């Protein structure tokens, strides 16, 4: 089967690899691969730490993806020889004050009610695990099965895997879906040429709604959610494992890399397609990071970036066939795109090549939204 994928972010790249591995002829269409949210994301693999009330289907999806990560990475690294920076050494979540600790304790009880193991830690135990934490940290949780990966290493590995299996990359913008006889049959490029295919996967992140040619109501609205991220560098070990913090009700995370980089993020701003880095956003991140880790201000400044997460109306992925035959959606992953990469690629490959939606993907199909055509 011929498949054309609009969008070479982490979801599009991973699905291209998986579909090509099953024998599909795959074309990726993207003028600047892996340059969106995939290039900015910190890469935390935290279905437990990100858990919120009422999101049990998303939790199950995240847990399933986390369980697949070790095999996914092993296959990818063996095929390409690329190191992805994958770590599965747990996530520490800490509370700055008593109110933050009460919120963490509430989260722990909810997790326990769902059978998810977490370990409650005192402030002293948190500082033993991470000696650079501030003396005033009140306590925390350890999610032992969570981890992280470096998206800036993951995406080149996925591109290399696709190259090895014959995935074709077209560095142009897709302007519209080609529709014939009420069926999607390909993609029109900015130079006016067409890429024909039996199936079209729209995986263009927050730009998924900008593609012309799709009948009204077929693609649910996907909005951009801005996130600003700081990268620092330490010449000596500073942080042992990825750490999330609650600081006076605000959430922050810090992700260490093997090369000494520490990623601090991320703001969450409903600002449309604005990717400006702002003094206010960076100040908030550094302020809260310093409360938890006072020594952070001594580290070398490396980079600041801002990216756009794709948010669906319910902030959960939109994956599966649409009302337009031949068109499949793979977007709306919001804060969880890196975490959900392995399971999303498997789900979307099954939809594209077999025409079926696996059970894990059924809560996330596009038809869950009631869209009234304009």
XYZ file of C-alpha atoms in Angstrom:
374
model
C 0.000 0.000 0.000
C 1.116 3.576 -0.738
C 0.911 5.935 2.231
C 1.621 9.673 2.310
C 2.151 11.343 5.676
C 1.804 15.099 6.128
C 4.143 16.094 8.935
C 7.561 14.729 9.890
C 7.403 15.349 13.601
C 7.953 12.476 15.970
C 4.510 10.910 15.308
C 4.838 11.111 11.535
C 8.419 9.829 11.559
C 7.659 6.890 13.842
C 4.569 5.896 11.872
C 6.527 6.088 8.620
C 9.136 3.709 10.049
C 6.555 1.231 11.348
C 4.493 1.286 8.151
C 7.573 0.867 5.957
C 8.703 -2.045 8.132
C 5.458 -3.759 7.188
C 6.110 -3.257 3.501
C 4.237 -0.036 2.752
C 5.642 2.501 0.316
C 5.729 5.641 2.450
C 6.240 9.294 1.527
C 6.730 11.975 4.195
C 5.837 15.556 3.270
C 7.373 18.290 5.424
C 9.515 21.321 4.481
C 11.457 21.201 7.761
C 11.328 17.761 9.439
C 11.387 17.492 13.238
C 11.487 21.258 13.688
C 8.276 21.766 15.661
C 7.350 20.587 19.139
C 9.577 17.521 18.701
C 12.664 19.758 18.644
C 11.674 21.647 21.800
C 10.253 18.871 23.995
C 12.196 17.703 27.039
C 11.208 14.068 26.488
C 9.818 13.024 29.870
C 8.111 9.617 29.782
C 5.690 10.183 32.609
C 2.190 8.727 32.298
C 2.005 8.583 36.110
C 3.366 12.036 36.888
C 1.180 13.645 34.207
C -1.970 11.876 35.432
C -5.051 14.000 36.128
C -8.570 13.118 37.140
C -10.932 11.830 34.479
C -8.135 10.837 32.083
C -8.027 7.093 32.710
C -8.123 6.163 28.981
C -5.195 8.524 28.360
C -3.406 7.014 31.350
C -3.843 3.504 29.926
C -2.531 4.704 26.582
C 0.479 6.317 28.250
C 1.250 3.251 30.328
C 1.032 1.030 27.250
C 3.407 3.332 25.372
C 5.879 3.488 28.259
C 5.891 -0.315 28.425
C 6.736 -0.471 24.708
C 9.547 2.073 24.908
C 12.422 -0.264 25.821
C 11.715 -2.591 22.882
C 10.964 0.348 20.580
C 14.293 2.001 21.395
C 16.241 -1.263 21.207
C 14.918 -1.943 17.701
C 15.559 1.620 16.607
C 19.103 1.802 17.960
C 20.017 -1.612 16.552
C 18.718 -0.667 13.101
C 20.359 2.753 12.936
C 23.258 2.758 15.406
C 21.895 6.001 16.896
C 21.856 6.629 20.650
C 18.465 8.082 21.668
C 19.356 9.020 25.242
C 16.670 6.702 26.630
C 16.540 6.365 30.431
C 14.145 4.378 32.627
C 15.410 5.285 36.084
C 12.273 6.869 37.515
C 10.908 10.377 37.978
C 11.092 12.270 41.267
C 8.242 14.684 41.978
C 8.789 17.108 44.855
C 6.705 19.658 46.767
C 7.993 23.088 47.748
C 5.521 23.884 50.549
C 2.738 22.282 52.590
C 0.008 23.069 50.059
C 2.088 21.547 47.259
C 2.664 18.455 49.398
C -1.074 18.114 50.002
C -1.641 18.132 46.236
C 1.009 15.453 45.740
C -0.545 13.327 48.479
C -3.942 13.623 46.803
C -2.361 12.551 43.520
C -0.675 9.599 45.230
C -3.989 8.356 46.665
C -5.631 8.622 43.268
C -2.787 6.691 41.657
C -3.028 3.986 44.310
C -6.777 3.672 43.637
C -5.871 2.796 40.050
C -3.212 0.284 41.091
C -0.270 2.447 40.036
C 2.741 2.138 42.342
C 4.377 5.294 43.654
C 6.562 5.774 46.697
C 5.940 8.656 49.112
C 9.165 10.332 50.286
C 9.954 12.724 53.113
C 11.858 15.906 52.433
C 15.013 14.280 53.782
C 14.541 11.264 51.495
C 14.061 13.584 48.507
C 17.323 15.364 49.304
C 19.086 12.049 49.706
C 17.906 11.103 46.221
C 18.836 14.546 44.826
C 21.377 16.328 47.059
C 21.057 19.662 45.226
C 17.419 20.095 46.284
C 16.676 23.030 48.585
C 16.582 22.316 52.337
C 12.964 23.485 52.490
C 11.532 20.880 50.090
C 8.698 19.281 52.084
C 8.433 15.853 50.478
C 7.679 14.071 47.257
C 6.843 11.000 45.237
C 8.984 8.581 43.269
C 7.459 7.095 40.111
C 9.993 4.285 39.652
C 8.901 3.123 36.206
C 8.932 6.511 34.473
C 11.890 7.879 32.526
C 12.998 10.124 29.697
C 14.415 10.230 26.187
C 16.181 12.956 24.218
C 13.848 14.005 21.368
C 16.734 15.686 19.557
C 18.369 12.275 19.316
C 15.150 10.325 18.824
C 14.029 12.159 15.679
C 17.308 11.699 13.739
C 17.188 8.022 14.651
C 13.630 7.756 13.328
C 14.631 9.525 10.111
C 17.559 7.135 9.683
C 15.271 4.150 10.256
C 12.901 5.426 7.579
C 15.783 6.006 5.176
C 16.949 2.425 5.634
C 13.501 1.149 4.749
C 12.995 3.366 1.712
C 10.803 6.107 3.173
C 10.780 9.042 0.757
C 11.008 12.574 2.179
C 9.569 15.484 0.197
C 10.742 18.814 1.606
C 7.736 20.850 0.565
C 4.652 22.193 2.255
C 1.430 20.274 1.700
C -1.220 22.771 0.618
C -4.255 20.517 0.287
C -5.661 17.018 0.325
C -6.476 15.702 -3.133
C -10.057 14.385 -3.098
C -11.647 12.404 -5.904
C -15.038 10.711 -5.749
C -15.367 11.766 -2.099
C -12.139 9.953 -1.194
C -8.711 11.264 -0.223
C -6.257 10.042 -2.862
C -3.166 12.107 -2.182
C -1.577 15.433 -1.264
C -0.985 18.561 -3.344
C 2.388 20.226 -2.801
C 3.272 23.918 -2.895
C 4.854 23.508 -6.347
C 1.492 22.284 -7.671
C 2.472 18.629 -8.040
C 0.608 15.761 -6.362
C 1.742 12.802 -4.282
C -0.833 10.071 -4.838
C -1.481 7.384 -2.243
C -4.106 4.924 -1.110
C -4.030 6.430 2.403
C -3.231 9.935 3.666
C -2.137 10.490 7.271
C -2.518 14.044 8.516
C 0.033 14.434 11.327
C 0.857 18.123 11.060
C 0.525 19.004 14.730
C -1.115 22.391 15.373
C -1.111 23.051 11.626
C -3.382 20.060 10.941
C -6.365 22.328 10.445
C -4.595 24.464 7.848
C -4.684 21.869 5.058
C -7.236 22.695 2.384
C -9.467 20.285 0.541
C -10.956 18.626 3.609
C -14.756 18.897 3.956
C -15.976 20.939 6.911
C -16.312 18.987 10.137
C -13.914 16.181 9.168
C -10.907 17.447 11.147
C -11.615 18.529 14.744
C -10.033 21.844 15.748
C -6.417 21.487 16.885
C -4.957 24.566 18.540
C -1.343 25.579 19.223
C -0.297 25.693 22.888
C 2.979 27.521 23.400
C 5.727 26.129 25.613
C 8.979 27.911 26.455
C 11.991 25.834 27.488
C 15.429 26.680 28.913
C 18.544 24.578 28.409
C 21.451 24.912 30.846
C 24.741 23.028 30.979
C 26.706 21.661 33.928
C 30.320 20.517 33.795
C 29.843 18.340 36.884
C 26.902 16.055 37.799
C 24.086 18.258 39.080
C 20.882 16.244 38.845
C 20.709 12.451 38.927
C 17.269 11.878 37.427
C 14.400 13.779 35.885
C 12.608 15.826 38.516
C 9.208 17.478 38.527
C 8.305 20.067 41.099
C 5.264 21.843 42.452
C 6.204 25.355 43.565
C 3.316 27.293 45.118
C 0.926 25.494 42.793
C 3.023 25.907 39.639
C 4.497 22.872 37.913
C 8.055 22.691 36.611
C 10.331 19.908 35.402
C 14.072 19.467 35.003
C 15.501 16.736 32.755
C 19.237 15.924 32.864
C 21.147 14.566 29.874
C 24.258 12.422 29.918
C 26.294 15.235 28.319
C 25.569 17.681 31.163
C 22.605 19.476 29.599
C 19.614 20.184 31.840
C 16.280 20.996 30.226
C 13.897 23.188 32.222
C 10.296 23.563 31.172
C 7.782 24.362 30.284
C 5.316 27.188 30.169
C 1.797 26.523 28.904
C 0.394 29.493 27.031
C -2.670 29.891 24.838
C -1.094 32.459 22.495
C -1.972 31.164 19.039
C 0.953 30.672 16.669
C 3.267 32.892 18.696
C 6.715 31.344 19.168
C 8.457 34.356 20.701
C 10.632 33.701 23.731
C 9.578 36.151 26.445
C 11.370 37.496 29.502
C 8.324 36.709 31.626
C 8.174 33.081 30.587
C 11.864 32.522 31.232
C 11.707 34.360 34.558
C 8.893 32.087 35.758
C 10.857 28.969 34.859
C 14.090 30.168 36.480
C 12.249 31.455 39.544
C 10.610 28.106 40.274
C 13.708 26.091 39.350
C 15.778 28.180 41.777
C 13.280 27.580 44.595
C 13.799 23.828 44.222
C 17.492 23.815 43.250
C 19.230 27.014 44.412
C 22.477 26.080 42.675
C 20.787 26.138 39.278
C 21.701 29.806 38.818
C 25.404 28.890 38.724
C 25.010 26.700 35.636
C 26.006 27.749 32.142
C 23.224 29.113 29.953
C 22.915 27.186 26.673
C 19.635 27.905 24.853
C 16.047 29.099 25.066
C 13.338 27.925 22.695
C 9.590 28.032 22.291
C 7.452 25.447 20.538
C 3.795 24.788 19.793
C 2.077 21.708 21.161
C -1.020 20.475 19.275
C -4.003 20.572 21.616
C -7.322 18.965 20.732
C -10.626 20.101 22.307
C -10.171 17.560 25.142
C -6.340 17.687 25.115
C -6.135 14.011 24.118
C -4.776 12.582 20.845
C -6.906 12.397 17.728
C -6.003 9.164 15.945
C -7.933 7.129 13.433
C -10.016 7.186 10.262
C -12.132 10.209 9.442
C -15.463 10.711 7.743
C -13.491 11.305 4.537
C -12.492 7.864 3.208
C -8.762 7.535 2.756
C -7.895 10.249 5.310
C -6.490 9.284 8.728
C -5.629 11.685 11.559
C -2.638 11.461 13.902
C -2.530 14.731 15.818
C -3.563 16.472 19.048
C -0.990 14.799 21.309
C -0.597 17.999 23.363
C 1.965 17.465 26.184
C 2.342 13.739 25.554
C 3.682 13.423 22.016
C 7.075 11.974 22.940
C 5.621 9.617 25.552
C 2.946 8.350 23.166
C 5.202 7.878 20.140
C 5.559 4.048 20.216
C 1.896 3.282 20.844
C 0.669 5.968 18.439
C 2.871 4.645 15.650
C 1.520 1.132 16.222
C -2.101 2.306 16.300
C -1.775 4.477 13.208
C 0.065 1.784 11.259
C -2.746 -0.659 11.988
C -5.347 1.901 10.917
C -3.459 2.714 7.702
C -2.556 -0.807 6.612
C -5.292 -2.987 8.123
C -8.202 -0.564 8.272
C -8.882 -1.394 11.923
C -8.562 0.596 15.144
C -7.011 -1.411 18.012
C -8.788 -1.307 21.355
C -6.262 1.083 22.894
C -6.969 3.608 20.171
C -10.770 3.498 20.222
C -11.226 6.255 22.845
C -9.185 8.632 20.660
C -10.811 8.394 17.232
C -11.923 11.633 15.527
C -15.606 10.684 15.667
C -15.723 11.399 19.418
C -16.125 15.083 18.589
C -19.438 16.353 17.377
C -18.483 18.922 14.779
C -21.209 20.965 13.108
C -20.201 21.852 9.524
C -20.176 25.568 8.838
